[in-house]
């Protein structure tokens, strides 16, 4: 298929019809709805599963979901994540979880928002939220630590009740450490 | 036995000085255009030797945006490199993702489901429209027609909205995965995309009305930088530049990949090979892309969107959370990467700018031994000295605009 090269008529070579046509198109655009968004005042509506800032989440019982398996640290293409693994402060029997991160640091200056950390996380502990304009005055401000990440992440209900029960927990389940329906004593801390 | 190579690398400042010493016969003038000139679309520098207004010689200078992407690829798994492909041709990130995914899949010898192919076709064609809208808008703005740029950018904004819907990011899409996609196409995407391709022809027609029969635009472009058929082939030009010179070569037809054989579309070609032809080819390609997207949306098959390859594709999240074997697979696939066979593979895809090729040398395992990116802009930019010679200084903006290159891809 060959493209048609325009052959101008005499009338078109005078450039007068082009001026009129151009004016007509521009004028037709004048009464159209304004497309520009007044950005800082008018926030855009985010579509789809927007990949914003990565955050850590807690489960509805307030436990840190991350078990510091360091898979996100491994997969992160720009190496923005640093995890210092540690054990849970109290060896709770309400779950099979022994570990949680001692420190979890995401360098927001390095993060490229690719979403790989969310994709690989086997505990659904890291989520990309909708925050997209992250700013700061100092580099340290943009190195988000565990506390800050948990603050941003908030609570995310489990899609499955992985830690103790199969399916949803029975109604009226006590929150504290429980085994066979009875509260159990805490084991001495430390390993 | 040691072999010694001596390489002479003259930087452009030294070259300008050299030209000044050697060839300045009283009248010639050396002008540095770029690296931060608005018409160079990035960081591209040209050392121009002028005789009055006429260009007598031209030395293009690249490498200002070099990141070492090819070396970076050697140090990470195949999947981890996908975000880096976004940043090659950053005007069409989805098309780069698609090309890279097909290259690695060719290496592994796997086939993806039809639904995945169709979604990838839609993505690649949206990227093509987006890239050509920018190419035409920026070209006309450099020449002096500001209005077109504003209208084409409005449509590009809508394409970014579509990208955001489908993968959650506007520019750094990272949508494909080896053997599939990051996520299925959401339901809300189809009506949005239909509305977009229904509205787009109006903008293309408007651009057409403003530019194609505009005497000033024609005179700035007609018979400027004529690239003959032979030169286009000899220089390895691809994409709209090759087709503008009258060569009917499009990898989507010549070497169909990813389900393109199922779609009806034409390859627009030019006759003269000047800037005008390249502009007309791009305009027509957008219309053809709309046709392809229309067909793909109409015949979108259901079913799986990831290849049934447990050793390559990550298992479903729900299974990872509940089943031991899937959890093990998940960890192995992420940490070790895909176990690619030993071998070498080249895959070229028809990207908006031309043939984007990935040449992968694998020695097995999850990382490539060597990954060469054949960037279309890099090859097409070779034409600059050939095309610029004999033209006016002010024609360079039209020439660069019609070449429509991206330095992110050229310097990579």
Coordinates of C-alpha atoms in Angstrom, one line a residue:
Chain A
X1 CA 0.0 0.0 0.0
X2 CA 1.5 3.3 -1.1
X3 CA 0.8 6.5 0.8
X4 CA -0.8 9.3 -1.3
X5 CA 1.4 12.3 -1.5
X6 CA -0.7 15.4 -1.6
X7 CA -0.9 17.4 -4.8
X8 CA -1.9 21.0 -4.0
X9 CA -4.4 22.9 -6.2
X10 CA -3.8 26.5 -7.1
X11 CA -6.3 27.6 -4.5
X12 CA -4.4 25.6 -1.8
X13 CA -1.1 27.0 -2.9
X14 CA -2.2 30.4 -1.9
X15 CA -2.3 29.2 1.7
X16 CA -5.6 31.0 2.3
X17 CA -7.7 27.8 2.8
X18 CA -5.1 26.4 5.2
X19 CA -5.3 29.5 7.3
X20 CA -9.1 29.2 7.4
X21 CA -9.1 25.5 8.1
X22 CA -6.5 25.9 10.8
X23 CA -8.5 28.7 12.4
X24 CA -11.7 26.6 12.2
X25 CA -10.1 23.6 13.9
X26 CA -8.6 25.7 16.6
X27 CA -11.8 27.6 17.3
X28 CA -13.7 24.3 17.4
X29 CA -11.4 23.3 20.2
X30 CA -12.1 26.4 22.3
X31 CA -15.5 25.5 23.8
X32 CA -14.4 21.9 24.4
X33 CA -14.1 20.6 28.0
X34 CA -10.8 21.5 29.4
X35 CA -8.5 18.6 29.4
X36 CA -5.7 20.0 31.5
X37 CA -5.7 19.1 35.1
X38 CA -4.6 21.7 37.7
X39 CA -2.4 19.1 39.3
X40 CA -1.4 20.0 42.8
X41 CA -4.8 21.2 43.7
X42 CA -6.7 18.6 41.6
X43 CA -5.4 15.1 42.2
X44 CA -5.7 12.6 39.4
X45 CA -8.0 9.7 39.8
X46 CA -5.9 6.6 39.8
X47 CA -7.0 3.8 37.5
X48 CA -6.5 0.1 37.9
X49 CA -4.2 -1.4 40.5
X50 CA -1.9 1.6 40.6
X51 CA 1.6 0.8 41.6
X52 CA 2.6 3.5 44.1
X53 CA 4.8 3.5 47.1
X54 CA 5.6 0.1 48.6
X55 CA 4.4 -0.4 52.2
X56 CA 4.4 -3.1 54.8
X57 CA 1.1 -4.2 56.2
X58 CA -0.2 -5.7 59.4
X59 CA -2.9 -8.3 59.8
X60 CA -6.1 -7.5 61.6
X61 CA -4.6 -8.7 64.9
X62 CA -1.8 -6.2 64.6
X63 CA 1.0 -8.6 63.7
X64 CA 3.6 -7.8 61.2
X65 CA 2.9 -10.0 58.2
X66 CA 6.5 -10.0 56.9
X67 CA 8.5 -13.0 58.0
X68 CA 11.8 -11.6 56.5
X69 CA 12.2 -14.3 53.9
X70 CA 14.1 -11.6 52.0
X71 CA 12.7 -12.6 48.6
X72 CA 11.7 -9.0 47.9
X73 CA 15.2 -7.9 48.8
X74 CA 16.6 -10.4 46.3
X75 CA 14.3 -9.7 43.4
X76 CA 14.3 -5.9 43.7
X77 CA 16.0 -4.8 40.4
X78 CA 17.5 -1.5 41.7
X79 CA 18.3 -3.1 45.1
X80 CA 16.3 -0.6 47.1
X81 CA 15.2 -2.9 49.9
X82 CA 17.4 -3.8 52.9
X83 CA 16.1 -6.3 55.4
X84 CA 17.7 -7.3 58.7
X85 CA 16.0 -10.5 59.8
X86 CA 15.1 -11.1 63.4
X87 CA 13.0 -13.2 65.6
X88 CA 9.6 -12.2 66.9
X89 CA 9.8 -10.5 70.2
X90 CA 7.4 -12.8 72.0
X91 CA 7.3 -16.4 70.8
X92 CA 3.6 -16.4 70.3
X93 CA 1.9 -19.8 70.0
X94 CA -1.0 -18.4 68.1
X95 CA 0.9 -18.9 64.9
X96 CA 3.6 -20.8 63.2
X97 CA 5.6 -17.6 62.7
X98 CA 9.0 -17.4 64.3
X99 CA 10.5 -14.5 62.4
X100 CA 9.9 -10.9 61.6
X101 CA 12.2 -8.3 60.3
X102 CA 14.3 -6.5 62.8
X103 CA 14.7 -3.7 60.3
X104 CA 13.1 -3.2 57.0
X105 CA 14.3 -0.3 54.9
X106 CA 13.2 0.8 51.5
X107 CA 15.2 3.6 49.8
X108 CA 12.5 5.5 48.0
X109 CA 15.2 7.3 46.0
X110 CA 16.1 3.9 44.4
X111 CA 12.7 2.4 44.2
X112 CA 11.4 2.2 40.6
X113 CA 7.8 1.1 41.5
X114 CA 8.0 -2.1 39.4
X115 CA 5.9 -4.0 41.9
X116 CA 8.2 -7.1 41.9
X117 CA 8.3 -7.1 45.7
X118 CA 4.5 -7.3 45.9
X119 CA 4.5 -9.9 43.2
X120 CA 7.0 -12.3 44.9
X121 CA 6.0 -11.8 48.5
X122 CA 4.8 -15.2 49.7
X123 CA 3.1 -13.7 52.7
X124 CA 1.2 -10.8 51.1
X125 CA 3.1 -8.5 53.5
X126 CA 4.2 -5.9 51.1
X127 CA 1.8 -3.8 49.1
X128 CA 2.1 -1.0 46.6
X129 CA -0.2 1.7 47.7
X130 CA -1.5 4.7 45.8
X131 CA 0.9 7.3 47.0
X132 CA 2.8 8.6 44.0
X133 CA 4.3 11.9 44.8
X134 CA 6.8 11.2 47.5
X135 CA 9.1 14.1 48.4
X136 CA 11.5 15.1 51.0
X137 CA 14.2 17.6 51.8
X138 CA 16.9 15.1 52.8
X139 CA 18.0 11.7 51.6
X140 CA 17.4 10.3 55.1
X141 CA 13.8 11.3 55.0
X142 CA 13.3 9.1 51.9
X143 CA 14.9 6.1 53.4
X144 CA 11.7 4.6 54.8
X145 CA 12.2 2.3 57.9
X146 CA 10.0 -0.4 59.2
X147 CA 8.0 1.8 61.4
X148 CA 7.3 4.3 58.7
X149 CA 6.4 1.5 56.2
X150 CA 4.0 -0.1 58.6
X151 CA 2.4 3.3 59.3
X152 CA 1.9 3.8 55.6
X153 CA 0.7 0.3 55.0
X154 CA -1.9 0.0 57.7
X155 CA -4.0 -3.1 58.1
X156 CA -4.7 -5.5 55.3
X157 CA -7.0 -8.5 56.0
X158 CA -5.6 -11.9 55.0
X159 CA -7.0 -13.3 51.9
X160 CA -6.6 -16.6 53.6
X161 CA -6.1 -17.3 57.2
X162 CA -2.7 -18.7 56.8
X163 CA -1.2 -18.6 60.2
X164 CA -3.4 -20.7 62.3
X165 CA -6.7 -21.7 60.9
X166 CA -7.9 -23.0 57.6
X167 CA -10.5 -20.7 56.4
X168 CA -11.9 -17.9 58.5
X169 CA -11.4 -18.0 62.3
X170 CA -14.4 -19.2 64.3
X171 CA -16.4 -16.4 65.8
X172 CA -15.4 -15.4 69.3
X173 CA -11.9 -16.6 69.0
X174 CA -9.7 -14.9 71.7
X175 CA -6.9 -12.9 70.4
X176 CA -4.1 -13.9 72.8
X177 CA -1.9 -16.9 72.5
X178 CA -4.1 -20.0 72.5
X179 CA -3.6 -23.7 72.0
X180 CA -6.4 -26.2 72.1
X181 CA -8.8 -23.5 73.1
X182 CA -6.8 -22.7 76.3
X183 CA -4.5 -19.8 76.8
X184 CA -0.9 -21.0 77.1
X185 CA 2.0 -19.6 79.0
X186 CA 4.6 -17.7 77.1
X187 CA 7.8 -19.5 76.4
X188 CA 11.0 -17.9 77.6
X189 CA 12.2 -15.4 75.0
X190 CA 15.4 -16.0 73.1
X191 CA 16.7 -18.9 71.1
Chain B
X1 CA 49.4 -14.6 22.4
X2 CA 48.6 -11.1 23.3
X3 CA 47.1 -8.8 20.7
X4 CA 47.2 -5.1 21.1
X5 CA 44.5 -2.9 19.7
X6 CA 44.9 0.8 19.5
X7 CA 41.7 2.7 19.5
X8 CA 41.4 6.3 18.8
X9 CA 38.4 7.9 20.5
X10 CA 38.1 11.5 19.7
X11 CA 35.5 13.3 21.5
X12 CA 33.4 15.8 19.6
X13 CA 35.0 18.9 21.1
X14 CA 38.4 17.6 19.8
X15 CA 36.8 16.7 16.5
X16 CA 35.3 20.2 16.2
X17 CA 38.8 21.6 16.9
X18 CA 40.3 19.2 14.3
X19 CA 37.8 20.3 11.7
X20 CA 38.5 23.8 12.6
X21 CA 42.3 23.3 12.0
X22 CA 42.0 21.2 8.9
X23 CA 39.0 22.3 7.0
X24 CA 38.4 25.8 7.9
X25 CA 39.1 27.6 4.7
X26 CA 38.1 31.0 5.9
X27 CA 34.4 30.6 5.4
X28 CA 33.3 27.4 7.1
X29 CA 31.7 27.5 10.5
X30 CA 31.6 24.7 13.1
X31 CA 28.3 24.7 15.0
X32 CA 27.6 22.4 17.9
X33 CA 23.9 21.4 17.9
X34 CA 22.9 19.8 21.2
X35 CA 23.3 17.8 23.4
X36 CA 20.5 19.8 24.9
X37 CA 18.7 21.2 21.9
X38 CA 14.9 21.0 21.9
X39 CA 14.8 19.3 18.5
X40 CA 17.3 16.6 19.4
X41 CA 14.7 14.7 21.4
X42 CA 17.0 14.0 24.3
X43 CA 20.7 14.2 24.6
X44 CA 22.1 14.0 21.1
X45 CA 24.8 16.2 19.7
X46 CA 25.7 17.1 16.2
X47 CA 28.8 18.9 15.1
X48 CA 27.8 20.7 12.0
X49 CA 30.2 22.2 9.5
X50 CA 28.5 25.0 7.7
X51 CA 29.2 26.9 4.6
X52 CA 26.9 29.8 5.0
X53 CA 23.6 28.1 5.8
X54 CA 24.4 24.9 4.0
X55 CA 25.6 21.9 5.9
X56 CA 28.8 20.5 4.3
X57 CA 29.6 17.9 7.0
X58 CA 28.0 16.5 10.1
X59 CA 29.3 14.3 12.9
X60 CA 26.7 12.9 15.2
X61 CA 27.7 12.3 18.8
X62 CA 25.9 9.8 20.9
X63 CA 26.4 8.2 24.3
X64 CA 25.2 10.9 26.6
X65 CA 22.5 8.7 28.0
X66 CA 24.6 5.5 28.3
X67 CA 23.5 3.4 31.3
X68 CA 25.1 0.1 30.4
X69 CA 21.9 -1.8 30.2
X70 CA 23.5 -4.7 28.3
X71 CA 26.0 -5.2 31.1
X72 CA 23.3 -4.8 33.8
X73 CA 21.4 -7.6 32.1
X74 CA 24.3 -10.0 32.7
X75 CA 24.0 -9.6 36.4
X76 CA 20.3 -10.3 36.9
X77 CA 17.7 -12.8 36.1
X78 CA 15.7 -12.6 32.9
X79 CA 12.6 -11.5 34.8
X80 CA 14.5 -8.8 36.7
X81 CA 15.6 -7.2 33.4
X82 CA 12.0 -6.4 32.3
X83 CA 11.9 -3.0 34.1
X84 CA 15.0 -2.0 32.3
X85 CA 13.4 -2.7 28.9
X86 CA 10.8 0.0 29.8
X87 CA 13.6 2.5 29.7
X88 CA 14.9 1.6 26.2
X89 CA 12.4 3.3 24.0
X90 CA 10.6 5.2 26.7
X91 CA 7.9 6.4 24.3
X92 CA 6.7 2.9 23.8
X93 CA 7.6 0.9 26.9
X94 CA 4.9 -1.7 26.3
X95 CA 6.3 -2.6 22.9
X96 CA 9.7 -3.1 24.5
X97 CA 8.3 -5.4 27.2
X98 CA 6.6 -7.5 24.5
X99 CA 9.7 -7.8 22.3
X100 CA 11.9 -8.8 25.3
X101 CA 9.4 -11.4 26.5
X102 CA 9.2 -13.0 23.1
X103 CA 13.0 -13.1 22.8
X104 CA 13.4 -14.9 26.1
X105 CA 10.5 -17.2 25.3
X106 CA 12.1 -18.0 22.0
X107 CA 15.3 -18.9 23.9
X108 CA 13.3 -21.2 26.2
X109 CA 11.3 -22.6 23.4
X110 CA 7.9 -22.0 25.0
X111 CA 4.7 -20.7 23.5
X112 CA 2.3 -18.4 25.2
X113 CA -1.5 -18.8 25.1
X114 CA -3.5 -17.0 22.5
X115 CA -5.1 -14.6 25.0
X116 CA -1.7 -13.5 26.1
X117 CA -0.6 -13.0 22.5
X118 CA -3.7 -10.9 21.7
X119 CA -3.2 -8.7 24.8
X120 CA 0.4 -8.2 23.8
X121 CA -0.7 -7.2 20.3
X122 CA -3.0 -4.6 21.8
X123 CA -0.2 -3.3 24.0
X124 CA 2.3 -3.2 21.2
X125 CA -0.1 -1.3 18.9
X126 CA -1.1 1.2 21.6
X127 CA 2.6 1.8 22.1
X128 CA 3.0 2.3 18.3
X129 CA 0.2 4.9 18.2
X130 CA 1.6 6.6 21.3
X131 CA 5.1 6.8 19.8
X132 CA 3.9 8.0 16.4
X133 CA 1.6 10.6 18.0
X134 CA 4.7 12.0 19.7
X135 CA 6.9 11.6 16.7
X136 CA 4.5 13.6 14.5
X137 CA 3.6 16.1 17.2
X138 CA 7.2 16.8 18.0
X139 CA 8.3 17.0 14.4
X140 CA 5.6 19.5 13.5
X141 CA 6.3 21.5 16.6
X142 CA 10.0 21.7 15.6
X143 CA 9.0 22.9 12.2
X144 CA 6.7 25.4 13.7
X145 CA 3.2 23.9 14.0
X146 CA 2.6 24.0 17.7
X147 CA -1.1 23.2 17.7
X148 CA -0.7 19.6 16.4
X149 CA 1.5 18.8 19.3
X150 CA -1.1 19.8 21.8
X151 CA -3.8 17.7 20.1
X152 CA -1.6 14.6 19.8
X153 CA -0.5 14.9 23.4
X154 CA -4.1 14.8 24.6
X155 CA -4.5 11.5 22.9
X156 CA -1.2 10.2 24.3
X157 CA -2.5 11.1 27.8
X158 CA -5.4 8.8 27.1
X159 CA -3.0 6.0 26.1
X160 CA -1.2 6.5 29.4
X161 CA -4.5 6.1 31.1
X162 CA -5.0 2.8 29.3
X163 CA -1.5 1.7 30.4
X164 CA -2.4 2.7 34.0
X165 CA -5.5 0.6 33.8
X166 CA -3.8 -2.5 32.4
X167 CA -0.7 -2.6 34.5
X168 CA -0.8 0.1 37.2
X169 CA 1.9 2.4 35.8
X170 CA 1.8 5.0 33.2
X171 CA 5.3 5.0 31.9
X172 CA 7.3 2.2 33.5
X173 CA 4.9 -0.5 32.6
X174 CA 6.9 -3.7 33.1
X175 CA 3.8 -5.5 32.0
X176 CA 5.0 -8.7 30.4
X177 CA 6.6 -11.6 32.2
X178 CA 8.5 -14.5 30.7
X179 CA 5.8 -16.9 29.6
X180 CA 2.9 -14.5 30.1
X181 CA 1.8 -11.3 31.7
X182 CA 2.1 -9.6 35.1
X183 CA -1.7 -9.7 35.4
X184 CA -4.7 -10.4 33.2
X185 CA -6.2 -7.6 31.3
X186 CA -8.8 -6.0 33.6
X187 CA -12.5 -5.9 32.4
X188 CA -12.6 -2.2 32.6
X189 CA -9.9 -2.0 30.0
X190 CA -11.9 -3.1 27.0
X191 CA -14.6 -0.4 27.0
X192 CA -11.9 2.2 27.7
X193 CA -9.8 1.0 24.8
X194 CA -12.9 0.8 22.5
X195 CA -13.8 4.4 23.3
X196 CA -10.2 5.4 22.7
X197 CA -9.9 3.9 19.3
X198 CA -13.3 5.2 18.3
X199 CA -12.1 8.8 19.2
X200 CA -8.6 8.6 17.9
X201 CA -9.4 8.8 14.1
X202 CA -10.9 12.3 14.7
X203 CA -7.5 13.5 16.1
X204 CA -5.6 11.8 13.2
X205 CA -7.9 13.5 10.7
X206 CA -7.4 16.8 12.5
X207 CA -3.7 16.4 12.3
X208 CA -4.1 15.4 8.6
X209 CA -6.1 18.6 7.9
X210 CA -3.7 20.8 9.7
X211 CA -0.5 19.4 8.2
X212 CA -0.8 17.2 5.1
X213 CA -2.1 19.8 2.7
X214 CA -0.4 22.7 4.4
X215 CA 1.9 24.5 2.0
X216 CA 4.4 25.5 4.7
X217 CA 4.6 22.0 6.1
X218 CA 5.0 20.5 2.7
X219 CA 7.8 22.9 1.7
X220 CA 9.6 22.2 4.9
X221 CA 9.5 18.5 4.3
X222 CA 9.2 17.8 0.6
X223 CA 12.4 16.6 -1.0
X224 CA 14.3 17.1 2.2
X225 CA 16.6 14.4 3.2
X226 CA 15.8 12.0 0.4
X227 CA 16.8 8.5 1.3
X228 CA 17.1 6.2 -1.6
X229 CA 15.8 2.6 -1.4
X230 CA 19.4 1.2 -1.7
X231 CA 20.8 3.5 1.0
X232 CA 18.0 2.6 3.3
X233 CA 18.7 -1.1 2.9
X234 CA 22.5 -0.6 3.0
X235 CA 22.4 1.4 6.2
X236 CA 20.2 -1.1 7.9
X237 CA 17.3 1.4 8.4
X238 CA 14.1 -0.1 9.7
X239 CA 10.7 1.0 10.6
X240 CA 8.9 3.9 9.1
X241 CA 12.2 5.2 7.7
X242 CA 12.7 2.1 5.6
X243 CA 9.1 2.0 4.5
X244 CA 9.2 5.6 3.7
X245 CA 11.9 4.8 1.1
X246 CA 9.5 2.4 -0.6
X247 CA 10.7 -0.9 0.9
X248 CA 7.7 -3.0 1.9
X249 CA 9.4 -4.6 4.9
X250 CA 7.5 -5.0 8.2
X251 CA 8.4 -7.8 10.6
X252 CA 4.8 -8.2 11.5
X253 CA 4.2 -9.4 8.0
X254 CA 7.6 -10.6 6.9
X255 CA 8.2 -12.8 9.9
X256 CA 4.9 -12.9 11.8
X257 CA 5.2 -13.4 15.5
X258 CA 2.8 -13.2 18.4
X259 CA -0.4 -13.8 16.5
X260 CA 0.1 -11.0 13.9
X261 CA -0.7 -13.5 11.2
X262 CA -4.3 -13.5 12.4
X263 CA -4.9 -9.8 11.7
X264 CA -5.7 -7.9 8.5
X265 CA -3.6 -4.8 8.0
X266 CA -1.6 -3.0 5.3
X267 CA 2.0 -1.9 5.3
X268 CA 2.2 1.7 4.1
X269 CA 5.1 2.6 2.0
X270 CA 6.4 5.8 0.5
X271 CA 7.7 6.6 -3.0
X272 CA 10.3 9.3 -2.7
X273 CA 11.8 8.6 0.7
X274 CA 11.9 12.2 1.9
X275 CA 10.7 13.6 5.3
X276 CA 7.1 14.0 3.9
X277 CA 7.0 10.3 3.0
X278 CA 8.1 9.3 6.5
X279 CA 5.5 11.5 8.0
X280 CA 2.8 10.1 5.7
X281 CA 3.8 6.5 6.6
X282 CA 3.6 7.2 10.3
X283 CA 0.1 8.7 9.8
X284 CA -1.1 5.6 7.9
X285 CA 0.5 3.3 10.4
X286 CA -1.6 4.7 13.2
X287 CA -4.7 4.0 11.2
X288 CA -3.5 0.5 10.6
X289 CA -2.8 0.1 14.3
X290 CA -6.3 1.1 15.1
X291 CA -7.5 -1.6 12.7
X292 CA -5.4 -4.2 14.4
X293 CA -6.6 -3.2 17.9
X294 CA -10.2 -3.3 16.7
X295 CA -9.7 -6.8 15.4
X296 CA -7.9 -8.0 18.5
X297 CA -10.6 -6.6 20.8
X298 CA -13.4 -8.2 18.7
X299 CA -11.8 -11.6 18.7
X300 CA -10.3 -11.5 22.2
X301 CA -10.2 -15.2 23.4
X302 CA -10.7 -16.1 27.0
X303 CA -8.9 -18.6 29.0
X304 CA -5.4 -18.7 30.5
X305 CA -3.0 -15.8 30.0
X306 CA 0.1 -17.5 31.4
X307 CA 1.9 -20.4 29.7
X308 CA 1.5 -23.7 31.6
X309 CA 5.2 -23.8 32.5
X310 CA 5.7 -24.4 36.2
X311 CA 9.4 -23.9 35.9
X312 CA 9.1 -20.5 34.3
X313 CA 5.9 -18.8 35.2
X314 CA 5.4 -17.9 38.9
X315 CA 2.6 -20.0 40.4
X316 CA -0.7 -18.4 41.3
X317 CA -0.6 -16.4 44.5
X318 CA -3.4 -18.3 46.2
X319 CA -1.6 -21.6 45.6
X320 CA 1.6 -20.1 47.0
X321 CA -0.2 -19.2 50.2
X322 CA -1.7 -22.5 50.7
X323 CA 0.4 -25.2 49.1
X324 CA 3.9 -26.3 49.9
X325 CA 5.0 -27.4 46.4
X326 CA 3.9 -24.1 44.9
X327 CA 5.7 -22.2 47.5
X328 CA 8.9 -24.1 46.7
X329 CA 8.4 -23.5 43.0
X330 CA 7.8 -19.8 43.7
X331 CA 11.1 -19.4 45.6
X332 CA 13.1 -21.3 43.0
X333 CA 11.6 -19.4 40.1
X334 CA 12.3 -16.1 41.8
X335 CA 15.8 -16.8 43.1
X336 CA 17.2 -19.0 40.5
X337 CA 15.3 -17.6 37.6
X338 CA 14.2 -19.7 34.6
X339 CA 16.5 -22.5 33.7
X340 CA 17.2 -21.3 30.2
X341 CA 18.8 -23.8 27.8
X342 CA 22.3 -23.2 26.5
X343 CA 22.2 -21.5 23.1
X344 CA 22.0 -18.3 21.2
X345 CA 18.9 -16.7 20.0
X346 CA 17.9 -13.5 18.1
X347 CA 14.5 -12.1 18.1
X348 CA 13.5 -9.0 16.3
X349 CA 10.1 -7.3 16.8
X350 CA 8.6 -4.5 14.8
X351 CA 8.6 -1.6 17.3
X352 CA 7.4 1.9 16.5
X353 CA 10.9 3.1 15.7
X354 CA 11.9 0.0 13.8
X355 CA 13.3 -3.4 14.5
X356 CA 14.0 -3.9 18.2
X357 CA 16.1 -7.0 18.5
X358 CA 17.4 -8.9 21.4
X359 CA 20.3 -11.2 20.9
X360 CA 20.7 -13.5 23.9
X361 CA 23.7 -15.8 24.5
X362 CA 22.8 -18.2 27.2
X363 CA 25.2 -20.6 29.0
X364 CA 22.3 -22.0 30.9
X365 CA 20.8 -20.9 34.2
X366 CA 18.8 -17.8 35.1
X367 CA 20.9 -15.0 33.8
X368 CA 22.0 -14.3 30.2
X369 CA 25.7 -14.6 29.4
X370 CA 25.4 -11.7 27.0
X371 CA 22.4 -9.7 26.0
X372 CA 22.8 -7.5 22.9
X373 CA 20.1 -5.0 22.2
X374 CA 19.7 -4.0 18.6
X375 CA 18.1 -0.6 19.0
X376 CA 16.4 0.8 15.9
X377 CA 17.2 4.4 16.8
X378 CA 20.9 3.6 17.1
X379 CA 21.0 2.1 13.6
X380 CA 18.7 4.8 12.1
X381 CA 20.9 7.6 13.5
X382 CA 23.7 6.5 11.2
X383 CA 21.7 8.2 8.5
X384 CA 22.1 11.6 10.0
X385 CA 25.4 12.6 8.2
X386 CA 24.1 11.1 4.9
X387 CA 20.8 13.0 5.1
X388 CA 22.0 16.3 6.5
X389 CA 24.7 17.0 3.9
X390 CA 23.7 19.6 1.4
X391 CA 20.7 20.8 3.3
X392 CA 20.2 24.0 5.2
X393 CA 20.9 24.3 8.9
X394 CA 17.2 24.8 9.6
X395 CA 16.3 21.6 7.8
X396 CA 18.1 19.6 10.5
X397 CA 15.1 19.9 12.8
X398 CA 12.8 18.4 10.1
X399 CA 15.3 15.6 9.4
X400 CA 15.7 14.8 13.1
X401 CA 12.0 14.9 13.6
X402 CA 11.3 12.6 10.7
X403 CA 13.9 10.1 11.9
X404 CA 12.0 10.1 15.2
X405 CA 14.7 8.6 17.4
X406 CA 14.9 8.1 21.1
X407 CA 18.2 8.4 22.9
X408 CA 17.2 6.1 25.7
X409 CA 17.2 3.3 23.2
X410 CA 20.1 4.5 21.1
X411 CA 22.6 4.9 24.0
X412 CA 21.0 2.2 26.3

